[in-house]
Amino acid sequence: MAKVLVIGQGAREHAIGRQLLLSEQVEEVYCAPGNPGMLRSGIKTVPIKELNFEKLVEFARKQAVSLTVVGPELPLQQGIVDYFNAAGLTIFGPSQAAAKLESSKQFAKKVMQEAGVPTARYASFQDESSAIQALSKVSYPVVIKADGLAAGKGVAIAKNQSDAVAIIHQLLGEHQFNTTSIVIEEYLEGQEFSLMAFVNGDQIIPMPLSQDHKAAYDGDRGPNTGGMGAYSPLPQFSTELGKRCVDAVVRPVIHALRQRDISFCGVLYAGLIMTKTGPKAIEYNVRFGDPETEVVLPQLQSDFYELILGLLDQQPPQVKWQNNDIYLGVVVSSENYPQSSAAGIRLSSFNSVPADFTINYAGVAQDSKNELVSNGGRILCATTKASNITQARTILYSWLNQQKLVGMRYRNDIGKRGE
């Protein structure tokens, strides 16, 4: 029986751990550092931080871990896969060189251009004055992105020149998100959606399409967050759209990286938008999305552990997805997220939930009575499934609206575009 280590501490890693535990081949799942909410699912937490590669390798060796799966972007950017590979340990995720596809917007845009991927026109800037000068040539609205990792929050839409100047000053003048470079991009109109795929070289296994909700408040208002909820599959799009996006957006980028002597192995996440002229790429991530993972991964009916090992061994795995239900996930956050987060709010409402609910925990801790309390911005993701999106929304929101969630909030319109 196998032991698996998951790197990370959020709801995404909780969902990954759950799915791995379903495998008949997996005996134990560890999560480093994990969170106390995972213990309720039988996942064992390990008090080692995500960037302490030396201690993580030491733990994996000591426990005879047969596979490590990386959740968040920062360890990938810092080279955890290269480190584990050098230690002779099996790990699933892209190399540091391949992770640049997410850690540098500028690099991603160059690769998209080389690959002929349909995407927005752009220009990159390193200093505030030249970026502001360039605004005379743009039409509004315009998208401005921090060129680096910003946990999904480093993207802003400027509706006019004064907005754009203020955003540029925040990013290049005040170095918000520690950025020294930005990308100014053409604004694309349409519905955004996501395609995640398991990849190893030419082998690409697409997952069901999903749609995240980044803005803090209902109606897509307010600042960007790490994600306030998601649903999958997407009833408003045809089933062939996934294959079309693999051919237009995923495969060409994998090939363009190979031209640079960079092989890709791991999860490639394409952030897409359906425009009047077809799907276009907005960005790439090099790992499972959050909260998309919480609604996509439970749809996998075949063995998750076998899938990853088969992919790593270049063996075409047998992959089966459900096709009867829509999965809906709503993130419960602290009241003032993303501007600030809070700690110490008791989560007793989630101790007993309906049988068709799953709670994946993120920003939580244990108090002196071993009760779960909030400890961050995004606290948890509550998910359910139903035969259609309207029914899923009714089930989930009916229950959430009955709870007294003092000091917490959630969006009320997750999945509404799918109705």
GROMACS .gro file of C-alpha atoms in nm:
model
  419
    1MET     CA    1   0.000   0.000   0.000
    2ALA     CA    2   0.123   0.346  -0.096
    3LYS     CA    3   0.188   0.658   0.108
    4VAL     CA    4   0.136   0.991  -0.066
    5LEU     CA    5   0.248   1.340   0.035
    6VAL     CA    6   0.052   1.649  -0.074
    7ILE     CA    7   0.228   1.987  -0.053
    8GLY     CA    8   0.006   2.279   0.051
    9GLN     CA    9  -0.248   2.382   0.311
   10GLY     CA   10  -0.571   2.498   0.145
   11ALA     CA   11  -0.904   2.365   0.025
   12ARG     CA   12  -0.744   2.260  -0.305
   13GLU     CA   13  -0.499   2.035  -0.121
   14HIS     CA   14  -0.783   1.902   0.095
   15ALA     CA   15  -0.967   1.799  -0.225
   16ILE     CA   16  -0.650   1.643  -0.371
   17GLY     CA   17  -0.593   1.444  -0.052
   18ARG     CA   18  -0.955   1.323  -0.045
   19GLN     CA   19  -0.933   1.200  -0.403
   20LEU     CA   20  -0.605   1.016  -0.338
   21LEU     CA   21  -0.756   0.841  -0.034
   22LEU     CA   22  -1.024   0.691  -0.262
   23SER     CA   23  -0.757   0.480  -0.434
   24GLU     CA   24  -0.742   0.118  -0.322
   25GLN     CA   25  -0.365   0.143  -0.358
   26VAL     CA   26  -0.324   0.433  -0.115
   27GLU     CA   27  -0.285   0.359   0.254
   28GLU     CA   28  -0.204   0.705   0.389
   29VAL     CA   29  -0.212   1.064   0.266
   30TYR     CA   30   0.001   1.325   0.438
   31CYS     CA   31  -0.031   1.698   0.378
   32ALA     CA   32   0.249   1.943   0.456
   33PRO     CA   33   0.174   2.171   0.627
   34GLY     CA   34  -0.198   2.103   0.578
   35ASN     CA   35  -0.467   2.239   0.809
   36PRO     CA   36  -0.666   2.090   1.101
   37GLY     CA   37  -0.984   2.058   0.892
   38MET     CA   38  -0.814   1.790   0.681
   39LEU     CA   39  -0.795   1.559   0.982
   40ARG     CA   40  -1.172   1.508   0.952
   41SER     CA   41  -1.113   1.337   0.616
   42GLY     CA   42  -0.839   1.106   0.741
   43ILE     CA   43  -0.554   1.313   0.596
   44LYS     CA   44  -0.252   1.336   0.826
   45THR     CA   45  -0.097   1.682   0.857
   46VAL     CA   46   0.278   1.735   0.876
   47PRO     CA   47   0.418   2.054   1.037
   48ILE     CA   48   0.668   2.130   0.759
   49LYS     CA   49   0.636   2.449   0.554
   50GLU     CA   50   0.590   2.432   0.176
   51LEU     CA   51   0.930   2.588   0.100
   52ASN     CA   52   1.135   2.378   0.342
   53PHE     CA   53   1.244   2.138   0.067
   54GLU     CA   54   1.516   1.974   0.274
   55LYS     CA   55   1.277   1.875   0.555
   56LEU     CA   56   1.010   1.765   0.304
   57VAL     CA   57   1.257   1.533   0.129
   58GLU     CA   58   1.374   1.402   0.467
   59PHE     CA   59   1.011   1.329   0.565
   60ALA     CA   60   0.931   1.162   0.230
   61ARG     CA   61   1.233   0.933   0.267
   62LYS     CA   62   1.165   0.849   0.630
   63GLN     CA   63   0.800   0.761   0.564
   64ALA     CA   64   0.878   0.579   0.236
   65VAL     CA   65   0.643   0.810   0.045
   66SER     CA   66   0.590   0.674  -0.306
   67LEU     CA   67   0.446   0.992  -0.461
   68THR     CA   68   0.443   1.364  -0.381
   69VAL     CA   69   0.181   1.595  -0.538
   70VAL     CA   70   0.235   1.972  -0.532
   71GLY     CA   71  -0.067   2.198  -0.482
   72PRO     CA   72   0.039   2.567  -0.474
   73GLU     CA   73   0.242   2.774  -0.719
   74LEU     CA   74   0.516   2.911  -0.493
   75PRO     CA   75   0.702   2.581  -0.425
   76LEU     CA   76   0.688   2.510  -0.801
   77GLN     CA   77   0.834   2.851  -0.881
   78GLN     CA   78   1.106   2.789  -0.622
   79GLY     CA   79   1.202   2.453  -0.781
   80ILE     CA   80   1.057   2.186  -0.551
   81VAL     CA   81   1.020   1.938  -0.839
   82ASP     CA   82   1.385   1.974  -0.941
   83TYR     CA   83   1.486   1.931  -0.575
   84PHE     CA   84   1.283   1.611  -0.529
   85ASN     CA   85   1.400   1.471  -0.863
   86ALA     CA   86   1.763   1.533  -0.764
   87ALA     CA   87   1.692   1.340  -0.443
   88GLY     CA   88   1.556   1.048  -0.648
   89LEU     CA   89   1.197   1.091  -0.525
   90THR     CA   90   0.880   1.065  -0.737
   91ILE     CA   91   0.695   1.396  -0.757
   92PHE     CA   92   0.414   1.526  -0.979
   93GLY     CA   93   0.447   1.884  -1.097
   94PRO     CA   94   0.640   2.097  -1.347
   95SER     CA   95   1.006   2.192  -1.320
   96GLN     CA   96   1.115   2.541  -1.215
   97ALA     CA   97   1.180   2.629  -1.581
   98ALA     CA   98   0.829   2.518  -1.684
   99ALA     CA   99   0.672   2.695  -1.383
  100LYS     CA  100   0.783   3.026  -1.534
  101LEU     CA  101   0.472   2.997  -1.751
  102GLU     CA  102   0.279   3.107  -1.442
  103SER     CA  103   0.538   3.306  -1.248
  104SER     CA  104   0.606   3.549  -1.536
  105LYS     CA  105   0.317   3.695  -1.735
  106GLN     CA  106   0.572   3.836  -1.980
  107PHE     CA  107   0.728   3.493  -2.041
  108ALA     CA  108   0.382   3.337  -2.082
  109LYS     CA  109   0.288   3.598  -2.343
  110LYS     CA  110   0.609   3.536  -2.540
  111VAL     CA  111   0.545   3.161  -2.538
  112MET     CA  112   0.183   3.214  -2.648
  113GLN     CA  113   0.304   3.433  -2.933
  114GLU     CA  114   0.558   3.170  -3.044
  115ALA     CA  115   0.292   2.899  -3.020
  116GLY     CA  116   0.034   3.095  -3.219
  117VAL     CA  117  -0.216   3.075  -2.933
  118PRO     CA  118  -0.512   3.316  -2.971
  119THR     CA  119  -0.474   3.577  -2.695
  120ALA     CA  120  -0.502   3.951  -2.622
  121ARG     CA  121  -0.249   4.201  -2.763
  122TYR     CA  122  -0.007   4.320  -2.495
  123ALA     CA  123   0.302   4.524  -2.403
  124SER     CA  124   0.528   4.488  -2.098
  125PHE     CA  125   0.690   4.762  -1.889
  126GLN     CA  126   0.948   4.785  -1.613
  127ASP     CA  127   0.915   5.152  -1.513
  128GLU     CA  128   0.618   5.367  -1.418
  129SER     CA  129   0.677   5.661  -1.655
  130SER     CA  130   0.704   5.456  -1.976
  131ALA     CA  131   0.394   5.256  -1.878
  132ILE     CA  132   0.194   5.576  -1.821
  133GLN     CA  133   0.320   5.723  -2.151
  134ALA     CA  134   0.194   5.412  -2.333
  135LEU     CA  135  -0.160   5.477  -2.209
  136SER     CA  136  -0.207   5.737  -2.484
  137LYS     CA  137  -0.222   5.450  -2.735
  138VAL     CA  138  -0.469   5.219  -2.558
  139SER     CA  139  -0.847   5.198  -2.575
  140TYR     CA  140  -1.043   5.144  -2.255
  141PRO     CA  141  -1.114   4.933  -2.065
  142VAL     CA  142  -0.763   4.788  -2.044
  143VAL     CA  143  -0.619   4.503  -1.835
  144ILE     CA  144  -0.309   4.560  -1.619
  145LYS     CA  145  -0.128   4.262  -1.466
  146ALA     CA  146   0.155   4.227  -1.216
  147ASP     CA  147   0.431   4.019  -1.379
  148GLY     CA  148   0.468   3.761  -1.106
  149LEU     CA  149   0.281   3.542  -0.859
  150ALA     CA  150   0.001   3.731  -0.687
  151ALA     CA  151  -0.235   3.452  -0.568
  152GLY     CA  152  -0.491   3.543  -0.834
  153LYS     CA  153  -0.513   3.904  -0.716
  154GLY     CA  154  -0.256   4.082  -0.937
  155VAL     CA  155  -0.494   4.162  -1.223
  156ALA     CA  156  -0.694   4.487  -1.249
  157ILE     CA  157  -0.924   4.634  -1.514
  158ALA     CA  158  -0.885   5.007  -1.573
  159LYS     CA  159  -1.200   5.173  -1.708
  160ASN     CA  160  -1.028   5.504  -1.787
  161GLN     CA  161  -0.688   5.675  -1.784
  162SER     CA  162  -0.702   5.790  -1.421
  163ASP     CA  163  -0.779   5.430  -1.311
  164ALA     CA  164  -0.489   5.303  -1.522
  165VAL     CA  165  -0.243   5.558  -1.381
  166ALA     CA  166  -0.343   5.468  -1.023
  167ILE     CA  167  -0.305   5.093  -1.088
  168ILE     CA  168   0.034   5.139  -1.256
  169HIS     CA  169   0.151   5.348  -0.960
  170GLN     CA  170   0.041   5.078  -0.715
  171LEU     CA  171   0.230   4.810  -0.909
  172LEU     CA  172   0.544   4.989  -1.029
  173GLY     CA  173   0.557   5.286  -0.792
  174GLU     CA  174   0.462   5.114  -0.467
  175HIS     CA  175   0.565   4.764  -0.585
  176GLN     CA  176   0.243   4.598  -0.473
  177PHE     CA  177   0.278   4.216  -0.499
  178ASN     CA  178   0.659   4.281  -0.506
  179THR     CA  179   0.642   4.329  -0.881
  180THR     CA  180   0.906   4.509  -1.087
  181SER     CA  181   0.734   4.454  -1.420
  182ILE     CA  182   0.378   4.474  -1.555
  183VAL     CA  183   0.185   4.367  -1.862
  184ILE     CA  184  -0.076   4.598  -2.016
  185GLU     CA  185  -0.321   4.398  -2.221
  186GLU     CA  186  -0.616   4.442  -2.455
  187TYR     CA  187  -0.948   4.387  -2.275
  188LEU     CA  188  -1.138   4.088  -2.410
  189GLU     CA  189  -1.515   4.055  -2.379
  190GLY     CA  190  -1.691   3.728  -2.311
  191GLN     CA  191  -1.741   3.458  -2.049
  192GLU     CA  192  -1.429   3.339  -1.874
  193PHE     CA  193  -1.377   2.970  -1.804
  194SER     CA  194  -1.097   2.730  -1.717
  195LEU     CA  195  -0.952   2.414  -1.864
  196MET     CA  196  -0.717   2.205  -1.653
  197ALA     CA  197  -0.528   1.913  -1.804
  198PHE     CA  198  -0.294   1.642  -1.680
  199VAL     CA  199   0.016   1.664  -1.898
  200ASN     CA  200   0.337   1.472  -1.957
  201GLY     CA  201   0.496   1.569  -2.287
  202ASP     CA  202   0.262   1.473  -2.570
  203GLN     CA  203   0.020   1.301  -2.337
  204ILE     CA  204  -0.262   1.542  -2.246
  205ILE     CA  205  -0.566   1.437  -2.041
  206PRO     CA  206  -0.821   1.722  -2.021
  207MET     CA  207  -1.044   1.763  -1.718
  208PRO     CA  208  -1.405   1.889  -1.734
  209LEU     CA  209  -1.437   2.264  -1.799
  210SER     CA  210  -1.504   2.486  -1.499
  211GLN     CA  211  -1.582   2.849  -1.423
  212ASP     CA  212  -1.427   3.039  -1.131
  213HIS     CA  213  -1.560   3.363  -0.980
  214LYS     CA  214  -1.267   3.591  -0.894
  215ALA     CA  215  -1.437   3.916  -0.788
  216ALA     CA  216  -1.513   3.961  -0.419
  217TYR     CA  217  -1.881   4.048  -0.445
  218ASP     CA  218  -2.199   3.949  -0.629
  219GLY     CA  219  -2.228   4.064  -0.988
  220ASP     CA  220  -1.849   4.040  -1.032
  221ARG     CA  221  -1.796   4.360  -0.836
  222GLY     CA  222  -1.507   4.452  -0.610
  223PRO     CA  223  -1.140   4.353  -0.602
  224ASN     CA  224  -1.006   4.023  -0.730
  225THR     CA  225  -0.967   3.741  -0.479
  226GLY     CA  226  -0.813   3.396  -0.490
  227GLY     CA  227  -1.157   3.274  -0.603
  228MET     CA  228  -1.502   3.285  -0.438
  229GLY     CA  229  -1.651   2.973  -0.593
  230ALA     CA  230  -1.673   2.757  -0.904
  231TYR     CA  231  -1.890   2.505  -1.087
  232SER     CA  232  -1.829   2.227  -1.339
  233PRO     CA  233  -1.904   2.106  -1.605
  234LEU     CA  234  -2.039   2.412  -1.789
  235PRO     CA  235  -2.388   2.357  -1.935
  236GLN     CA  236  -2.367   2.675  -2.146
  237PHE     CA  237  -2.082   2.537  -2.360
  238SER     CA  238  -2.074   2.241  -2.598
  239THR     CA  239  -1.892   1.922  -2.502
  240GLU     CA  240  -1.650   1.960  -2.795
  241LEU     CA  241  -1.517   2.293  -2.661
  242GLY     CA  242  -1.269   2.116  -2.431
  243LYS     CA  243  -1.108   1.929  -2.722
  244ARG     CA  244  -1.101   2.248  -2.927
  245CYS     CA  245  -0.918   2.431  -2.644
  246VAL     CA  246  -0.667   2.147  -2.603
  247ASP     CA  247  -0.580   2.173  -2.973
  248ALA     CA  248  -0.567   2.555  -2.985
  249VAL     CA  249  -0.435   2.652  -2.642
  250VAL     CA  250  -0.275   2.360  -2.454
  251ARG     CA  251  -0.090   2.148  -2.710
  252PRO     CA  252   0.077   2.443  -2.894
  253VAL     CA  253   0.216   2.583  -2.567
  254ILE     CA  254   0.357   2.244  -2.462
  255HIS     CA  255   0.524   2.225  -2.805
  256ALA     CA  256   0.659   2.585  -2.780
  257LEU     CA  257   0.812   2.505  -2.440
  258ARG     CA  258   0.978   2.197  -2.588
  259GLN     CA  259   1.132   2.420  -2.856
  260ARG     CA  260   1.299   2.598  -2.565
  261ASP     CA  261   1.418   2.261  -2.425
  262ILE     CA  262   1.159   2.274  -2.147
  263SER     CA  263   0.948   1.962  -2.097
  264PHE     CA  264   0.619   1.996  -1.912
  265CYS     CA  265   0.491   1.739  -1.664
  266GLY     CA  266   0.210   1.821  -1.423
  267VAL     CA  267  -0.121   2.006  -1.438
  268LEU     CA  268  -0.154   2.285  -1.692
  269TYR     CA  269  -0.436   2.528  -1.622
  270ALA     CA  270  -0.554   2.749  -1.906
  271GLY     CA  271  -0.755   3.056  -1.808
  272LEU     CA  272  -0.975   3.119  -2.113
  273ILE     CA  273  -1.241   3.355  -2.242
  274MET     CA  274  -1.508   3.281  -2.501
  275THR     CA  275  -1.505   3.580  -2.736
  276LYS     CA  276  -1.718   3.641  -3.044
  277THR     CA  277  -1.435   3.495  -3.253
  278GLY     CA  278  -1.384   3.188  -3.034
  279PRO     CA  279  -1.186   3.093  -2.722
  280LYS     CA  280  -0.875   3.294  -2.634
  281ALA     CA  281  -0.613   3.238  -2.364
  282ILE     CA  282  -0.590   3.488  -2.079
  283GLU     CA  283  -0.323   3.316  -1.870
  284TYR     CA  284  -0.167   2.984  -1.773
  285ASN     CA  285  -0.118   2.836  -1.430
  286VAL     CA  286   0.103   2.533  -1.376
  287ARG     CA  287  -0.101   2.360  -1.105
  288PHE     CA  288  -0.453   2.278  -0.998
  289GLY     CA  289  -0.677   2.585  -0.969
  290ASP     CA  290  -0.843   2.680  -0.643
  291PRO     CA  291  -1.146   2.661  -0.608
  292GLU     CA  292  -1.183   2.479  -0.943
  293THR     CA  293  -1.018   2.164  -0.807
  294GLU     CA  294  -1.290   2.127  -0.544
  295VAL     CA  295  -1.557   2.088  -0.816
  296VAL     CA  296  -1.352   1.916  -1.090
  297LEU     CA  297  -1.155   1.644  -0.911
  298PRO     CA  298  -1.459   1.477  -0.744
  299GLN     CA  299  -1.589   1.407  -1.097
  300LEU     CA  300  -1.301   1.162  -1.154
  301GLN     CA  301  -1.442   0.809  -1.133
  302SER     CA  302  -1.120   0.625  -1.214
  303ASP     CA  303  -0.822   0.591  -0.977
  304PHE     CA  304  -0.642   0.926  -0.922
  305TYR     CA  305  -0.325   0.768  -0.786
  306GLU     CA  306  -0.301   0.528  -1.082
  307LEU     CA  307  -0.364   0.815  -1.323
  308ILE     CA  308  -0.066   1.015  -1.193
  309LEU     CA  309   0.170   0.716  -1.178
  310GLY     CA  310   0.065   0.607  -1.528
  311LEU     CA  311   0.127   0.955  -1.661
  312LEU     CA  312   0.473   0.971  -1.498
  313ASP     CA  313   0.557   0.628  -1.646
  314GLN     CA  314   0.438   0.737  -1.995
  315GLN     CA  315   0.166   0.472  -1.978
  316PRO     CA  316  -0.173   0.587  -2.113
  317PRO     CA  317  -0.396   0.559  -1.804
  318GLN     CA  318  -0.763   0.465  -1.809
  319VAL     CA  319  -0.950   0.784  -1.721
  320LYS     CA  320  -1.323   0.809  -1.656
  321TRP     CA  321  -1.524   1.120  -1.563
  322GLN     CA  322  -1.885   1.141  -1.448
  323ASN     CA  323  -2.127   1.305  -1.692
  324ASN     CA  324  -2.460   1.318  -1.506
  325ASP     CA  325  -2.423   1.598  -1.252
  326ILE     CA  326  -2.312   1.959  -1.208
  327TYR     CA  327  -2.076   2.022  -0.916
  328LEU     CA  328  -2.101   2.359  -0.736
  329GLY     CA  329  -1.859   2.502  -0.480
  330VAL     CA  330  -1.909   2.821  -0.277
  331VAL     CA  331  -1.621   2.973  -0.080
  332VAL     CA  332  -1.697   3.105   0.268
  333SER     CA  333  -1.451   3.381   0.358
  334SER     CA  334  -1.391   3.621   0.641
  335GLU     CA  335  -1.612   3.930   0.623
  336ASN     CA  336  -1.354   4.176   0.487
  337TYR     CA  337  -1.158   3.944   0.256
  338PRO     CA  338  -0.951   4.021   0.045
  339GLN     CA  339  -0.874   4.355   0.211
  340SER     CA  340  -0.813   4.181   0.544
  341SER     CA  341  -0.872   3.846   0.710
  342ALA     CA  342  -0.985   3.742   1.057
  343ALA     CA  343  -0.912   3.464   1.301
  344GLY     CA  344  -1.095   3.290   1.582
  345ILE     CA  345  -1.448   3.266   1.438
  346ARG     CA  346  -1.602   2.934   1.543
  347LEU     CA  347  -1.707   2.707   1.259
  348SER     CA  348  -1.954   2.487   1.448
  349SER     CA  349  -2.216   2.535   1.170
  350PHE     CA  350  -2.003   2.306   0.951
  351ASN     CA  351  -1.967   2.024   1.206
  352SER     CA  352  -2.282   1.862   1.071
  353VAL     CA  353  -2.370   1.911   0.705
  354PRO     CA  354  -2.612   1.733   0.468
  355ALA     CA  355  -2.498   1.398   0.330
  356ASP     CA  356  -2.455   1.536  -0.023
  357PHE     CA  357  -2.222   1.817   0.095
  358THR     CA  358  -1.843   1.823   0.109
  359ILE     CA  359  -1.649   2.079   0.311
  360ASN     CA  360  -1.289   2.138   0.204
  361TYR     CA  361  -1.110   2.350   0.462
  362ALA     CA  362  -0.855   2.625   0.395
  363GLY     CA  363  -0.791   2.910   0.643
  364VAL     CA  364  -0.865   2.726   0.968
  365ALA     CA  365  -0.697   2.648   1.300
  366GLN     CA  366  -0.789   2.468   1.623
  367ASP     CA  367  -0.867   2.655   1.944
  368SER     CA  368  -0.787   2.542   2.300
  369LYS     CA  369  -1.092   2.312   2.295
  370ASN     CA  370  -0.981   2.151   1.966
  371GLU     CA  371  -1.271   2.323   1.786
  372LEU     CA  372  -1.217   2.449   1.431
  373VAL     CA  373  -1.195   2.829   1.404
  374SER     CA  374  -1.123   3.063   1.114
  375ASN     CA  375  -0.762   3.159   1.050
  376GLY     CA  376  -0.737   3.348   0.721
  377GLY     CA  377  -0.921   3.503   0.427
  378ARG     CA  378  -1.078   3.208   0.248
  379ILE     CA  379  -1.198   2.977   0.525
  380LEU     CA  380  -1.353   2.683   0.340
  381CYS     CA  381  -1.528   2.571   0.023
  382ALA     CA  382  -1.869   2.404   0.054
  383THR     CA  383  -1.961   2.185  -0.244
  384THR     CA  384  -2.256   1.980  -0.360
  385LYS     CA  385  -2.382   1.824  -0.684
  386ALA     CA  386  -2.716   1.793  -0.862
  387SER     CA  387  -2.852   1.702  -1.204
  388ASN     CA  388  -2.853   2.069  -1.309
  389ILE     CA  389  -2.697   2.395  -1.195
  390THR     CA  390  -3.026   2.548  -1.074
  391GLN     CA  391  -3.090   2.253  -0.845
  392ALA     CA  392  -2.730   2.256  -0.717
  393ARG     CA  393  -2.758   2.628  -0.641
  394THR     CA  394  -3.090   2.579  -0.461
  395ILE     CA  395  -2.953   2.296  -0.245
  396LEU     CA  396  -2.631   2.471  -0.147
  397TYR     CA  397  -2.763   2.822  -0.093
  398SER     CA  398  -3.075   2.704   0.095
  399TRP     CA  399  -2.850   2.541   0.352
  400LEU     CA  400  -2.590   2.822   0.367
  401ASN     CA  401  -2.859   3.088   0.408
  402GLN     CA  402  -2.994   2.905   0.715
  403GLN     CA  403  -2.659   2.922   0.895
  404LYS     CA  404  -2.564   3.210   1.126
  405LEU     CA  405  -2.223   3.286   0.981
  406VAL     CA  406  -2.127   3.590   1.190
  407GLY     CA  407  -1.805   3.752   1.068
  408MET     CA  408  -1.813   3.550   0.745
  409ARG     CA  409  -1.958   3.599   0.398
  410TYR     CA  410  -2.001   3.432   0.058
  411ARG     CA  411  -2.115   3.529  -0.289
  412ASN     CA  412  -2.479   3.446  -0.367
  413ASP     CA  413  -2.441   3.417  -0.744
  414ILE     CA  414  -2.189   3.136  -0.798
  415GLY     CA  415  -2.297   2.931  -1.102
  416LYS     CA  416  -2.566   3.177  -1.212
  417ARG     CA  417  -2.419   3.209  -1.564
  418GLY     CA  418  -2.479   2.838  -1.615
  419GLU     CA  419  -2.853   2.859  -1.557
   0.00000   0.00000   0.00000
